Each structure stands twice: as structure tokens, then as C-alpha cells.
Coordinates of C-alpha atoms and ligand atoms in Angstrom, one line a residue:
Chain A
M21 CA -6.2 24.2 49.9
F22 CA -10.0 24.1 48.9
E23 CA -11.1 22.5 52.4
L24 CA -10.4 26.1 53.8
I25 CA -13.3 27.3 51.6
G26 CA -15.2 24.2 52.5
I27 CA -15.6 22.8 49.2
P28 CA -14.4 19.3 48.6
P29 CA -12.8 19.6 45.3
Q30 CA -14.3 16.7 43.6
A31 CA -17.7 19.1 44.1
L32 CA -15.7 22.0 42.6
F33 CA -14.0 20.1 39.6
G34 CA -17.0 17.7 38.4
Q35 CA -19.3 20.9 39.0
L36 CA -17.0 22.7 36.6
L37 CA -16.7 19.7 34.2
L38 CA -20.8 20.3 34.2
G39 CA -20.0 23.7 33.3
V40 CA -17.4 23.1 30.4
I41 CA -19.8 20.5 29.0
N42 CA -22.8 23.1 28.8
G43 CA -20.6 25.5 27.6
A44 CA -19.9 23.4 25.0
F45 CA -23.1 23.2 23.4
Y46 CA -24.0 27.1 24.3
A47 CA -20.7 27.5 21.8
M48 CA -22.2 25.4 18.8
L49 CA -25.8 26.5 19.2
S50 CA -24.8 30.2 19.9
L51 CA -22.3 29.8 17.4
G52 CA -24.8 28.6 14.5
L53 CA -27.2 31.1 15.6
A54 CA -24.5 33.9 15.3
I55 CA -23.7 32.8 11.6
I56 CA -27.2 32.8 10.8
F57 CA -28.1 36.1 12.1
G58 CA -25.0 37.6 10.4
L59 CA -26.4 36.9 7.1
L60 CA -30.0 36.3 6.8
N61 CA -31.0 38.9 9.5
I62 CA -33.2 36.4 10.9
I63 CA -33.4 35.3 14.8
N64 CA -33.8 31.8 13.8
F65 CA -36.2 30.5 16.8
A66 CA -36.1 26.8 15.2
H67 CA -32.2 26.1 16.3
G68 CA -33.4 24.6 19.4
A69 CA -35.9 22.2 17.9
Q70 CA -33.2 21.4 14.9
Y71 CA -30.4 20.8 18.0
M72 CA -33.4 18.2 19.4
L73 CA -33.9 17.2 15.5
G74 CA -29.8 15.9 15.4
A75 CA -30.4 13.9 18.6
L76 CA -33.8 12.5 17.2
V77 CA -32.4 11.4 14.1
S78 CA -29.4 9.5 15.9
W79 CA -31.6 7.8 17.7
M80 CA -34.1 6.9 15.2
L81 CA -30.8 5.9 12.8
L82 CA -30.1 3.0 15.9
D83 CA -33.5 2.3 16.8
Y84 CA -34.7 1.4 12.8
L85 CA -31.4 0.8 11.0
G86 CA -29.1 -0.3 13.8
G87 CA -26.8 2.8 12.9
S88 CA -23.6 3.4 15.2
Y89 CA -23.5 6.9 17.1
W90 CA -20.3 7.3 14.4
W91 CA -23.0 6.9 11.7
A92 CA -25.0 9.5 13.9
L93 CA -22.7 12.3 14.3
L94 CA -22.0 12.2 10.3
L95 CA -26.0 11.4 8.8
A96 CA -27.9 13.7 11.4
P97 CA -26.0 17.1 10.5
V98 CA -26.4 16.5 7.1
T99 CA -30.2 15.0 6.9
V100 CA -31.3 18.0 9.5
G101 CA -28.8 20.5 7.2
V102 CA -30.5 19.4 4.3
S103 CA -33.7 20.2 6.0
G104 CA -32.9 23.3 6.0
V105 CA -31.6 24.4 2.6
I106 CA -35.0 23.3 1.9
L107 CA -36.9 25.0 4.6
E108 CA -35.0 28.5 3.8
R109 CA -35.5 28.1 -0.4
V110 CA -38.9 27.1 0.5
L111 CA -40.0 29.4 3.1
I112 CA -37.5 32.1 4.5
S113 CA -36.3 33.4 1.5
R114 CA -39.7 34.5 1.0
L115 CA -39.4 37.0 3.9
Y116 CA -36.3 38.7 3.3
H117 CA -38.1 41.9 2.2
L118 CA -39.9 41.8 5.4
D119 CA -39.4 43.3 8.7
H120 CA -37.1 40.7 10.6
L121 CA -40.2 40.5 12.9
Y122 CA -41.7 37.7 10.1
G123 CA -38.5 35.4 10.2
L124 CA -38.6 35.5 14.2
L125 CA -42.4 34.6 13.7
L126 CA -42.1 31.7 11.0
T127 CA -39.1 30.1 12.7
F128 CA -40.8 30.2 16.0
G129 CA -43.6 28.5 14.4
L130 CA -41.9 26.1 12.7
A131 CA -40.0 25.2 16.2
L132 CA -43.5 24.7 17.6
I133 CA -44.5 22.4 15.2
I134 CA -41.1 20.3 15.2
Q135 CA -41.8 20.0 18.7
G136 CA -45.3 19.1 18.7
L137 CA -44.6 16.1 15.9
A138 CA -41.8 14.7 18.3
R139 CA -44.0 14.9 21.4
N140 CA -47.0 13.4 19.3
Y141 CA -44.7 10.4 18.2
Y142 CA -42.1 10.0 21.0
G143 CA -43.7 11.3 24.0
I144 CA -41.8 13.3 26.9
S145 CA -40.3 11.2 29.1
G146 CA -37.4 11.1 26.8
L147 CA -35.5 8.3 24.9
P148 CA -32.8 6.6 26.4
Y149 CA -29.2 6.9 24.2
A150 CA -25.8 4.6 25.3
I151 CA -22.8 6.1 25.2
P152 CA -21.1 4.2 22.6
P153 CA -18.6 1.6 23.8
E154 CA -15.7 3.1 22.0
L155 CA -16.4 6.2 24.2
S156 CA -17.5 4.7 27.9
G157 CA -15.3 4.3 31.0
G158 CA -13.4 7.2 32.3
Q159 CA -9.9 8.3 33.5
N160 CA -8.9 9.1 36.6
L161 CA -7.0 12.1 36.8
G162 CA -6.1 12.2 40.5
F163 CA -8.4 15.1 41.7
M164 CA -11.3 14.0 39.9
F165 CA -12.9 11.2 37.5
L166 CA -13.2 12.8 34.0
P167 CA -15.9 10.3 31.4
N168 CA -14.5 9.6 28.3
Y169 CA -17.6 10.6 26.7
R170 CA -17.6 14.4 28.3
G171 CA -14.0 14.7 27.2
W172 CA -14.9 13.6 23.7
V173 CA -17.4 16.2 23.6
V174 CA -15.2 18.9 24.7
I175 CA -12.6 18.2 22.3
A176 CA -15.3 17.8 19.4
S177 CA -17.0 20.7 20.3
L178 CA -14.1 22.6 20.6
V179 CA -12.4 21.3 17.4
V180 CA -16.1 22.2 15.3
C181 CA -15.9 25.9 16.8
L182 CA -12.3 26.5 16.0
A183 CA -13.1 25.1 11.9
T184 CA -15.8 27.4 11.7
W185 CA -13.9 30.1 13.2
F186 CA -11.2 29.4 10.9
V187 CA -13.3 29.1 7.9
I188 CA -15.0 32.0 8.6
E189 CA -12.2 34.2 9.3
K190 CA -9.0 32.7 7.4
T191 CA -10.4 31.4 4.1
R192 CA -11.7 33.0 0.9
F193 CA -15.2 31.7 1.4
G194 CA -14.8 33.1 4.7
A195 CA -14.3 37.0 3.1
Y196 CA -17.4 36.2 0.5
L197 CA -19.1 35.2 3.6
R198 CA -18.4 38.3 5.9
A199 CA -18.2 41.1 3.1
A200 CA -21.5 40.1 2.4
T201 CA -23.0 39.7 6.0
E202 CA -21.6 43.8 5.8
N203 CA -22.9 44.7 2.0
P204 CA -24.8 41.9 0.4
T205 CA -25.9 44.4 -2.5
L206 CA -22.2 45.2 -3.7
V207 CA -20.9 41.3 -2.9
G208 CA -23.6 40.3 -5.3
A209 CA -22.6 43.1 -7.9
F210 CA -18.7 41.5 -8.0
G211 CA -20.6 38.4 -9.7
I212 CA -21.1 36.0 -6.7
N213 CA -24.1 34.3 -5.7
V214 CA -25.0 35.7 -2.5
P215 CA -28.4 33.9 -2.4
R216 CA -26.6 30.4 -2.8
M217 CA -24.4 31.5 0.1
I218 CA -27.1 32.4 2.3
T219 CA -29.0 29.0 1.8
L220 CA -25.6 27.0 2.4
T221 CA -25.0 29.0 5.6
Y222 CA -28.3 28.5 7.1
G223 CA -28.0 24.6 6.1
F224 CA -24.3 24.8 7.7
G225 CA -25.6 26.4 10.9
V226 CA -28.5 24.1 10.9
A227 CA -26.2 21.4 10.2
L228 CA -24.1 22.6 13.7
A229 CA -27.4 22.9 15.9
A230 CA -27.6 18.6 14.8
F231 CA -24.2 17.7 15.6
A232 CA -24.5 19.5 18.8
G233 CA -27.8 17.3 19.2
V234 CA -26.2 14.5 18.6
L235 CA -23.3 14.9 20.9
A236 CA -26.2 15.5 23.4
A237 CA -27.8 12.5 23.0
P238 CA -25.9 10.2 25.1
I239 CA -25.5 12.7 27.7
Y240 CA -29.1 14.2 28.3
S241 CA -31.3 11.3 26.7
V242 CA -33.2 12.5 23.7
N243 CA -36.1 14.4 24.3
P244 CA -38.6 16.5 22.0
N245 CA -38.2 19.3 24.9
M246 CA -34.2 19.1 24.5
G247 CA -33.9 22.1 22.3
A248 CA -36.5 24.2 24.1
D249 CA -34.8 24.1 27.0
I250 CA -31.4 25.2 26.1
I251 CA -32.4 27.6 23.4
I252 CA -33.6 30.1 25.9
V253 CA -30.0 30.2 28.1
V254 CA -28.0 30.1 24.2
F255 CA -30.3 33.2 23.0
A256 CA -29.0 34.9 26.4
V257 CA -25.8 33.8 26.0
V258 CA -25.7 35.3 22.2
V259 CA -26.8 39.0 23.2
I260 CA -23.9 38.4 25.9
G261 CA -21.1 37.5 23.3
G262 CA -23.1 40.3 21.1
M263 CA -25.1 39.3 18.6
G264 CA -23.2 38.3 15.1
S265 CA -19.9 38.1 16.4
I266 CA -18.2 34.2 15.6
L267 CA -15.5 34.6 18.0
G268 CA -17.9 36.2 20.5
S269 CA -20.0 33.2 20.6
I270 CA -17.6 30.9 21.2
V271 CA -15.6 32.5 24.2
T272 CA -19.2 33.7 25.9
G273 CA -20.7 30.0 25.2
F274 CA -17.8 28.5 27.1
G275 CA -17.1 31.0 29.9
L276 CA -21.1 31.4 30.4
G277 CA -20.9 27.3 30.9
I278 CA -18.0 27.4 33.2
V279 CA -19.6 30.3 35.1
E280 CA -22.4 28.8 35.8
G281 CA -20.8 25.7 37.1
L282 CA -18.9 28.0 39.6
A283 CA -22.4 29.4 40.7
R284 CA -23.6 25.6 40.9
V285 CA -20.7 25.3 43.9
F286 CA -20.8 28.8 45.2
Y287 CA -24.3 30.1 45.0
P288 CA -26.4 26.9 44.2
E289 CA -30.0 28.5 44.3
G290 CA -28.8 31.7 42.0
S291 CA -26.8 29.4 39.7
A292 CA -30.5 28.6 37.3
M293 CA -30.7 32.3 36.8
M294 CA -27.1 33.7 36.9
I295 CA -26.8 33.8 33.0
F296 CA -29.7 36.3 32.8
V297 CA -28.5 38.2 35.4
I298 CA -25.1 38.8 33.4
M299 CA -27.2 39.6 30.7
A300 CA -29.3 42.3 32.4
I301 CA -25.8 43.8 33.7
V302 CA -24.1 43.5 29.8
L303 CA -27.2 45.1 28.3
L304 CA -26.8 48.1 30.8
V305 CA -22.9 48.6 30.1
K306 CA -22.5 47.6 26.6
P307 CA -25.9 47.0 24.5
T308 CA -24.0 45.7 22.0
G309 CA -22.4 42.7 23.6
L310 CA -19.0 41.5 25.0
F311 CA -18.0 41.5 21.6
G312 CA -20.4 42.9 19.5
R313 CA -19.1 46.0 17.2
T314 CA -20.1 49.6 18.0
A315 CA -21.7 51.0 15.6
Chain B
M192 CA -29.5 36.1 -39.1
S193 CA -30.1 34.2 -35.9
E194 CA -29.4 36.3 -32.8
E195 CA -26.3 33.8 -32.3
A196 CA -24.9 35.0 -35.7
L197 CA -25.1 38.3 -34.7
A198 CA -23.6 38.2 -31.7
T199 CA -20.2 36.9 -33.2
A200 CA -20.7 39.2 -36.2
P201 CA -17.5 40.0 -37.9
K202 CA -15.0 42.4 -36.1
S203 CA -16.1 45.6 -38.5
A204 CA -19.6 45.4 -37.3
E205 CA -18.5 44.8 -33.6
T206 CA -16.3 47.9 -33.5
S207 CA -18.6 50.2 -35.0
A208 CA -21.5 49.3 -32.7
P209 CA -20.8 50.7 -29.3
L210 CA -19.5 48.6 -26.1
L211 CA -22.4 49.7 -24.1
A212 CA -25.7 51.0 -25.4
V213 CA -28.1 52.3 -22.9
R214 CA -31.6 53.2 -24.4
G215 CA -34.9 54.7 -22.5
L216 CA -33.6 53.3 -19.4
E217 CA -35.7 54.3 -16.2
A218 CA -35.5 53.4 -12.7
W219 CA -37.6 53.4 -9.7
Y220 CA -37.0 53.2 -6.0
G221 CA -40.1 52.0 -4.6
E222 CA -42.8 53.9 -5.7
S223 CA -40.4 57.3 -6.3
H224 CA -39.6 57.5 -10.5
V225 CA -36.1 58.8 -10.8
L226 CA -34.8 57.8 -14.1
H227 CA -37.3 59.2 -17.4
G228 CA -35.2 58.4 -20.1
I229 CA -31.5 57.7 -20.0
D230 CA -29.6 57.2 -23.3
I231 CA -25.7 57.1 -23.1
D232 CA -23.5 55.0 -25.7
V233 CA -20.0 54.1 -25.0
R234 CA -17.4 52.9 -27.5
R235 CA -14.8 50.4 -26.7
G236 CA -12.0 52.0 -24.8
E237 CA -13.4 55.4 -24.1
V238 CA -13.9 57.7 -20.9
V239 CA -17.3 58.7 -20.7
T240 CA -18.5 61.5 -17.6
L241 CA -22.3 61.8 -16.7
L242 CA -22.2 65.1 -15.4
G243 CA -25.2 66.4 -13.6
R244 CA -26.0 68.3 -10.5
N245 CA -26.6 66.7 -7.5
G246 CA -29.8 64.2 -6.9
A247 CA -29.8 64.5 -11.0
G248 CA -29.6 60.6 -11.1
K249 CA -26.1 60.0 -12.1
T250 CA -25.7 57.6 -8.9
T251 CA -29.1 55.6 -10.4
T252 CA -27.6 55.5 -13.4
L253 CA -25.0 53.3 -12.6
K254 CA -26.5 51.1 -10.3
S255 CA -29.7 50.4 -12.8
I256 CA -26.5 49.8 -15.4
M257 CA -25.2 47.2 -13.0
G258 CA -28.5 45.6 -11.9
I259 CA -28.7 46.5 -8.8
L260 CA -32.2 48.2 -8.5
P261 CA -35.0 46.3 -9.0
K262 CA -37.0 48.1 -10.7
R263 CA -35.7 49.3 -14.0
K264 CA -37.0 49.8 -17.4
G265 CA -35.6 50.2 -21.0
S266 CA -32.5 48.6 -22.5
V267 CA -29.1 48.0 -21.5
V268 CA -26.8 46.2 -24.2
F269 CA -23.1 45.0 -23.6
E270 CA -20.8 43.5 -25.7
G271 CA -24.6 42.9 -28.2
K272 CA -26.1 41.1 -25.1
E273 CA -29.7 42.5 -23.6
L274 CA -28.8 42.5 -19.7
M275 CA -32.0 44.2 -18.6
H276 CA -33.8 41.3 -17.0
L277 CA -30.6 39.9 -15.6
P278 CA -29.7 40.0 -11.5
A279 CA -26.6 41.8 -10.8
R280 CA -24.4 39.1 -10.6
W281 CA -25.3 38.0 -14.3
I282 CA -24.1 41.8 -15.3
A283 CA -20.9 41.8 -13.5
R284 CA -20.2 38.4 -14.9
A285 CA -20.4 39.7 -18.2
G286 CA -17.7 41.9 -18.1
I287 CA -19.1 45.1 -15.8
A288 CA -17.2 46.2 -12.6
F289 CA -18.5 48.9 -10.6
C290 CA -16.7 51.2 -7.9
P291 CA -19.4 52.5 -5.8
E292 CA -20.0 56.3 -4.6
E293 CA -19.3 55.4 -0.8
R294 CA -16.6 53.0 -1.9
G295 CA -17.6 50.0 -0.5
I296 CA -14.8 48.9 1.7
F297 CA -15.5 46.2 4.0
S298 CA -14.4 46.6 7.5
S299 CA -14.3 42.9 8.5
L300 CA -11.8 42.4 6.1
S301 CA -8.6 43.1 5.5
V302 CA -6.9 44.8 2.7
Q303 CA -5.6 42.0 1.3
E304 CA -9.1 40.0 1.7
N305 CA -11.0 43.3 0.5
L306 CA -8.4 43.6 -2.8
M307 CA -9.1 39.9 -3.5
L308 CA -12.3 39.8 -3.0
P309 CA -14.5 39.9 -6.1
P310 CA -13.9 37.0 -8.8
K311 CA -12.3 37.0 -11.8
V312 CA -15.1 37.2 -14.9
K313 CA -12.9 37.1 -17.3
P314 CA -9.5 36.6 -18.8
G315 CA -7.5 39.3 -18.9
G316 CA -7.5 41.7 -15.9
L317 CA -4.4 43.2 -14.3
S318 CA -2.0 41.5 -12.3
V319 CA -1.7 42.6 -8.4
E320 CA 1.9 43.5 -8.9
H321 CA 0.4 45.9 -11.8
I322 CA -2.2 47.1 -9.4
F323 CA 0.3 47.7 -6.7
T324 CA 2.1 49.8 -9.5
L325 CA -0.5 51.9 -9.9
F326 CA -1.3 52.2 -6.5
P327 CA 1.7 51.6 -4.2
N328 CA 0.4 53.2 -1.0
L329 CA -2.0 49.7 -0.6
K330 CA 1.0 46.9 -0.6
E331 CA 2.2 48.5 2.7
R332 CA -1.5 48.2 4.0
L333 CA -2.1 44.4 3.6
S334 CA -2.6 43.4 6.6
S335 CA -4.8 46.5 8.1
Q336 CA -8.3 46.6 8.4
G337 CA -9.9 48.1 5.2
T338 CA -11.7 50.8 6.4
K339 CA -8.4 51.6 8.4
L340 CA -7.0 53.1 5.5
S341 CA -7.5 57.2 4.9
G342 CA -10.5 57.7 2.5
G343 CA -7.8 58.3 -0.2
E344 CA -6.4 54.9 -0.2
Q345 CA -9.9 53.4 0.6
Q346 CA -10.6 54.9 -2.9
M347 CA -7.4 53.3 -4.6
L348 CA -8.4 50.0 -3.0
A349 CA -11.8 50.3 -4.4
I350 CA -10.6 50.8 -8.0
G351 CA -7.7 48.4 -7.4
R352 CA -10.1 45.2 -6.4
I353 CA -12.0 45.7 -9.4
L354 CA -9.2 46.1 -12.3
R355 CA -8.5 42.4 -11.4
T356 CA -11.2 40.6 -12.4
G357 CA -11.2 40.8 -16.1
A358 CA -13.7 43.1 -16.3
N359 CA -13.4 45.7 -19.2
L360 CA -15.8 48.0 -18.1
L361 CA -15.7 50.1 -15.5
L362 CA -18.5 52.2 -13.6
L363 CA -16.9 54.5 -11.4
D364 CA -19.3 56.9 -9.3
E365 CA -16.9 60.2 -8.0
P366 CA -14.2 58.5 -7.1
T367 CA -12.6 61.9 -6.7
E368 CA -15.2 63.0 -3.8
G369 CA -13.6 64.2 -1.2
L370 CA -10.0 64.0 -1.7
A371 CA -7.3 65.6 -2.0
P372 CA -5.9 67.4 -5.0
V373 CA -2.5 65.5 -5.2
I374 CA -4.9 62.2 -4.6
V375 CA -6.8 63.3 -7.4
Q376 CA -4.2 63.7 -9.9
Q377 CA -3.2 60.4 -8.8
I378 CA -6.5 58.9 -9.8
G379 CA -6.5 61.0 -13.0
R380 CA -3.3 59.7 -14.2
T381 CA -4.3 56.2 -13.2
I382 CA -7.6 56.9 -15.2
A383 CA -5.6 57.8 -18.0
Q384 CA -3.4 54.6 -18.1
L385 CA -6.3 52.4 -17.4
K386 CA -7.6 53.9 -21.2
Q387 CA -4.5 53.2 -22.4
Q388 CA -4.7 49.6 -21.4
G389 CA -7.6 49.7 -23.2
F390 CA -10.3 49.3 -20.2
T391 CA -13.5 51.3 -21.0
I392 CA -14.9 53.7 -18.3
V393 CA -17.8 55.0 -17.7
L394 CA -16.9 58.0 -14.8
V395 CA -19.8 60.2 -12.5
E396 CA -18.0 63.1 -11.5
Q397 CA -19.2 66.6 -9.5
N398 CA -15.6 68.2 -10.8
F399 CA -15.8 69.0 -14.2
H400 CA -12.1 70.4 -14.9
F401 CA -11.3 67.0 -13.8
A402 CA -13.7 64.8 -16.0
S403 CA -12.5 67.6 -18.8
S404 CA -9.0 65.8 -18.2
V405 CA -9.5 62.5 -18.5
A406 CA -12.6 61.9 -20.9
D407 CA -13.3 61.6 -24.3
R408 CA -17.2 62.7 -23.8
H409 CA -19.6 63.9 -21.2
Y410 CA -23.4 63.2 -21.0
I411 CA -25.2 65.9 -19.1
V412 CA -27.9 64.1 -16.8
E413 CA -30.9 66.1 -15.3
Q414 CA -34.0 65.3 -13.6
G415 CA -33.1 61.6 -14.4
E416 CA -32.6 62.3 -18.4
T417 CA -29.8 62.8 -20.5
V418 CA -30.3 66.3 -21.4
D419 CA -26.9 66.8 -23.5
M420 CA -23.9 65.1 -25.3
I421 CA -20.6 67.2 -25.5
E422 CA -17.3 66.0 -27.2
N423 CA -14.7 66.6 -24.9
S424 CA -12.7 68.5 -27.6
D425 CA -16.0 70.9 -28.0
L426 CA -15.8 71.9 -24.5
E427 CA -14.1 75.4 -24.8
R428 CA -17.1 76.3 -27.1
N429 CA -19.9 74.8 -24.8
I430 CA -18.7 76.4 -21.5
G431 CA -21.4 78.5 -21.3
K432 CA -23.9 76.0 -21.9
L433 CA -22.1 73.6 -19.4
H434 CA -22.1 76.2 -17.0
A435 CA -26.1 76.4 -17.4
Y436 CA -26.6 72.7 -16.9
L437 CA -24.3 72.4 -14.0
G438 CA -25.6 75.6 -11.9
V439 CA -22.0 76.8 -11.3
Ligands
ADP630 N1 -31.9 54.7 -2.2 C1 -33.0 55.8 -2.4 N2 -34.1 56.0 -2.2 C2 -35.2 56.9 -2.2 N3 -34.8 57.8 -3.2 C3 -33.0 58.0 -3.5 C4 -32.4 56.9 -3.2 N4 -31.1 57.0 -3.5 C5 -31.1 58.5 -4.6 N5 -32.4 58.8 -4.5 C6 -33.1 59.8 -5.1 O1 -32.9 59.5 -6.7 C7 -32.6 61.0 -7.3 C8 -31.3 60.4 -7.8 O2 -30.3 60.3 -7.1 P1 -28.2 59.8 -7.1 O3 -28.9 58.7 -8.7 O4 -27.7 59.7 -6.3 O5 -28.5 61.3 -8.1 P2 -26.9 61.6 -8.4 O6 -25.8 60.6 -8.2 O7 -27.0 62.5 -9.7 O8 -26.6 62.8 -7.2 C9 -32.5 61.7 -5.7 O9 -33.3 62.9 -6.5 C10 -32.2 61.0 -5.0 O10 -33.0 61.8 -3.8
MG631 MG1 -24.3 60.4 -6.9

């Protein structure tokens, strides 16, 4: 039936899968940005660099220590998350009493430094990172071929996104987090340690970016610029979904990945700007974003 | 006697010393100096009100006791312990709970989550069942979004959630503001019951008829200072003076 509109099904499903994969990364990254923005009120411009660090740490772990992909999946988010905790304590926390703009400038500067250092030491040609042997090969689904690793990325990102959503929306810690996002002063006056919660939240958001970086390493080779490339799109995703909305960033991330994939089939010339066109339209019609609360 | 020994002084000394003693409290919003000298004593089990015109500094006084305002000076001693240099979360953990004027119900939390939010700071708080007997309306609305409740129900939730924590000093900022007479009565009955349970309460009120129906003593706040204290039993004799203070 697809031949009717002149598109072979292999191409259509191939692009759709690519869209879902990209969407998985958009979702994980915009989720972290949304959580951080919600509680810290800063736009974490270092997010792309921290995603890249996740991939780079995986590569270093393998190359210098022989640590497998599975170790990287655990250790890279922890390492990068701890660096985020230190960053928040030492630098970012000094800016909370100032305008948002300072947080943005600080994290933007940090991103440039991290990416600059990575370029300096590792060049820009990209470091190859092999698919772990357990996940090589693929499945023939009849209408398309699904590489195992890509299936794994979709499942892993869905699980991580939904687990994050669950913790924030359904647990006691999540209730503290939502309450502190609305009124940190009152939450503190109830006896809750809000500064510590802010630090842990930043660490978690950053760890999530690094986790995405590990998942990305075998797909897009490890490259100092990989974060800078994707983060621009992710910011557009966050704007479309609505700044600070948890479910919004997950749904919008996957949705826009798919839309982008379809655009590559039906209108390849415009696929790269598709998300930005949608962003412009959403901003015109609903400036708080699709899932944003209207004040 | 060491400080340790003072803190655990004999019961007789403790009952004669006030639960809360505020001395020379001053506070600022940025550069603007709002409190110039607040002196309050609250004994264990008392209900004490702060009365005064709009803008007199009543809310600021409660916020300063709670440690919410960053710039303050003077002395706030609670159960023999100086709180002045502590952050709000430690003051809460010492056993003081605050119900803000704007109620502070969280819109991203359900009624249940709002109710369970403040952590327990001491043993001896009310059980959730007990809170439902005080405010039966809440029980029916547990899964609603917090801010979907009516104004009266939100006030009940704002008071109810601080009763669980074990805090023994409650700071209530205008709990009757903007509410229908029957709800004001319900809140009045609740405050009387809480007093019976042994809670100590500092109440900010504009409605002085309400204040006189629940309180033991009244402090008059004027331009950031406590200018007078009237026993509730002396209220009749001082009614002229009080009207002059409040401008009614
Ligand atoms: N956030 C604020 N920033 C600056 N000034 C404030 C703020 N809140 C209150 N004030 C000022 O402090 C004074 C005391 O206010 P407040 O304590 O709220 O009075 P009350 O509760 O007795 O009506 C008023 O003059 C008010 O304008
Ligand atoms: Mg007030």
C-alpha cells in the first residue's frame, strides 16, 4: 500500500526508527533540562557538554581501563553526576540570588570550556565506540530490519524517562521536589533541606544527560561536538513541550523525533528545520508550550 | 551552670519561663527596615494574637520568628534555645510550624500530598484521622488538586498539614481572612480544641471579635513595634484604646 504514495516501506520504517531513536535522546535530554529548570530556575547550557562527557567517559573507561559498555552505563552517569554536584555547590549555587541570565552565562561558559578541552585532547574526528557484543546483530521484523542496539536504546530511554516521571509524580521525594519548585521558601519552613535537594536534582539531571551520552556512544561516534549539535534541537523541544513540564518533555521529545523522521521521508529538504518551524508556530499559538501551565 | 544544664533546668523553671520569648526583633526587606522592636512572650498552652493595622508588620513578625527573612536581628528564644542565627528548616525542626497568610497550598500536589508534605519533626503530632475529625471536608477531597479546593478548605488544609508534624508552637497568619462566617466559626472551634490539646498558638488577626473569642492575650503591633499588650479578660475595659489602635 505504501507504494501507492511512492514510498518503499523499508525507507519509511527506517526513517521512523531513526526518528524514534533521535526522539529518545531529545526526551532524555529535555527531561533533565526541565527538572533542572523547574527547581534551580537556570537554563543549563552545559547540558550538551555533559551529554558529551557521558560518551567520552565511556570511551576513556574502555580505552584506558578496559571497562565494558555495561560498566560505562553505570559509572559514566555517576562520575558526571558527581561533577555536577560539585559544580552546583561550588559555582552555580552562588548565582541563585541573581538574575536567571547569570546562570545561563555561567553554564554556557562551562560548556565552551568542557568542549574546548575535549577538542584539544581528543580532536574532532570522533572516537569509535563499538556496539557491545551482547547487543550486536538485529531482528528481521518482516517489514524492516531492527538492529538490536537501537531497540535497546529505545527501551532503555523509555524505562529511564518513565522511572523519572514516576519518582517525580508519585513518590514522597517527588512531592517535595514539586512543592519546592513552586515555593522553596515554604518547603524550607517545613523543615526540609531545600539546598541539598537542589544539589541532588542538578546532579541527577546531569547524570541523565551522561546516561544519554553513553547510549549515544555506539550510534554516533564519540565526538567533542556531539552535545553542541544536539542541544540546540533539545532547547527547541523544551520550548515546544513547555519549560519545566516532566511528562511534556518526554512526550514532546519522542513526538518530535518521529515528526522529524517522517519529514525526512516526505520532505527531506525541510527536515532539518522542521522542529524550529513547529517551535515558532507553538510560540505563536501557545507561548507556554504544549504542556506548559498557563500562569 | 553550663548552657547544657540551663537547657535541662528543672520543670518548675521551665513552666515559669515562656515557651517563646521574642526580644528587640528587627527585620528588613532589602534596604527597607520594617520591624523596629518586637517584644513578645508566649507561655506554653497560650493563644496569643498579634493585632494591628494593615502593614503594621504582623506577617513580617511571624516570618522573622520562622527564620524566613534573611535580614533580621534581636533575639528569638524557643524552649530555652536561641533561634536567631538558624535557617528556617532548623527552626521548623525545633518545633515551630507556620501557616502563611496566602495559605501556600501547592497546586502541583494533591490534597493528600499537601497534607503529608511537612515532615514529622517531633513525636506527638496529631494523627491523620484526628485531623479529619477536625476538618471532615478534607477527607472527601484527598485526590483533588490542592488548589481546586474552596478558600475555606484550603485554609483547613493549610492548618491541618502542620498539626501532623509534632510542632508545638503554631504561627497562624490570618486564618479567617476572606472566609464565610460559618467557616470562621469552624476555625474558631478548631483553635479552641488545639489549645485544649496543648498546642501553643500565635495568631495574626484583623478580625478582633474573632481574636477575642479564642485568645488569652493580645499584642498590639504598630509600625513595626509592639506598643501594648492587653489581657483578653481586660478587653472590655480597653475597648476604646483598642479601637484607637486599630482605627476602627
Ligand atoms: N516582600 C516585601 N518587600 C518589601 N516590603 C514589604 C514586603 N512585604 C511587606 N512589606 C512591607 O512591610 C510592612 C509590613 O508588612 P506586613 O508584615 O505584611 O504587615 P501586616 O501583616 O501587619 O499587614 C509593610 O509596610 C509592607 O509594605
Ligand atoms: Mg499580614
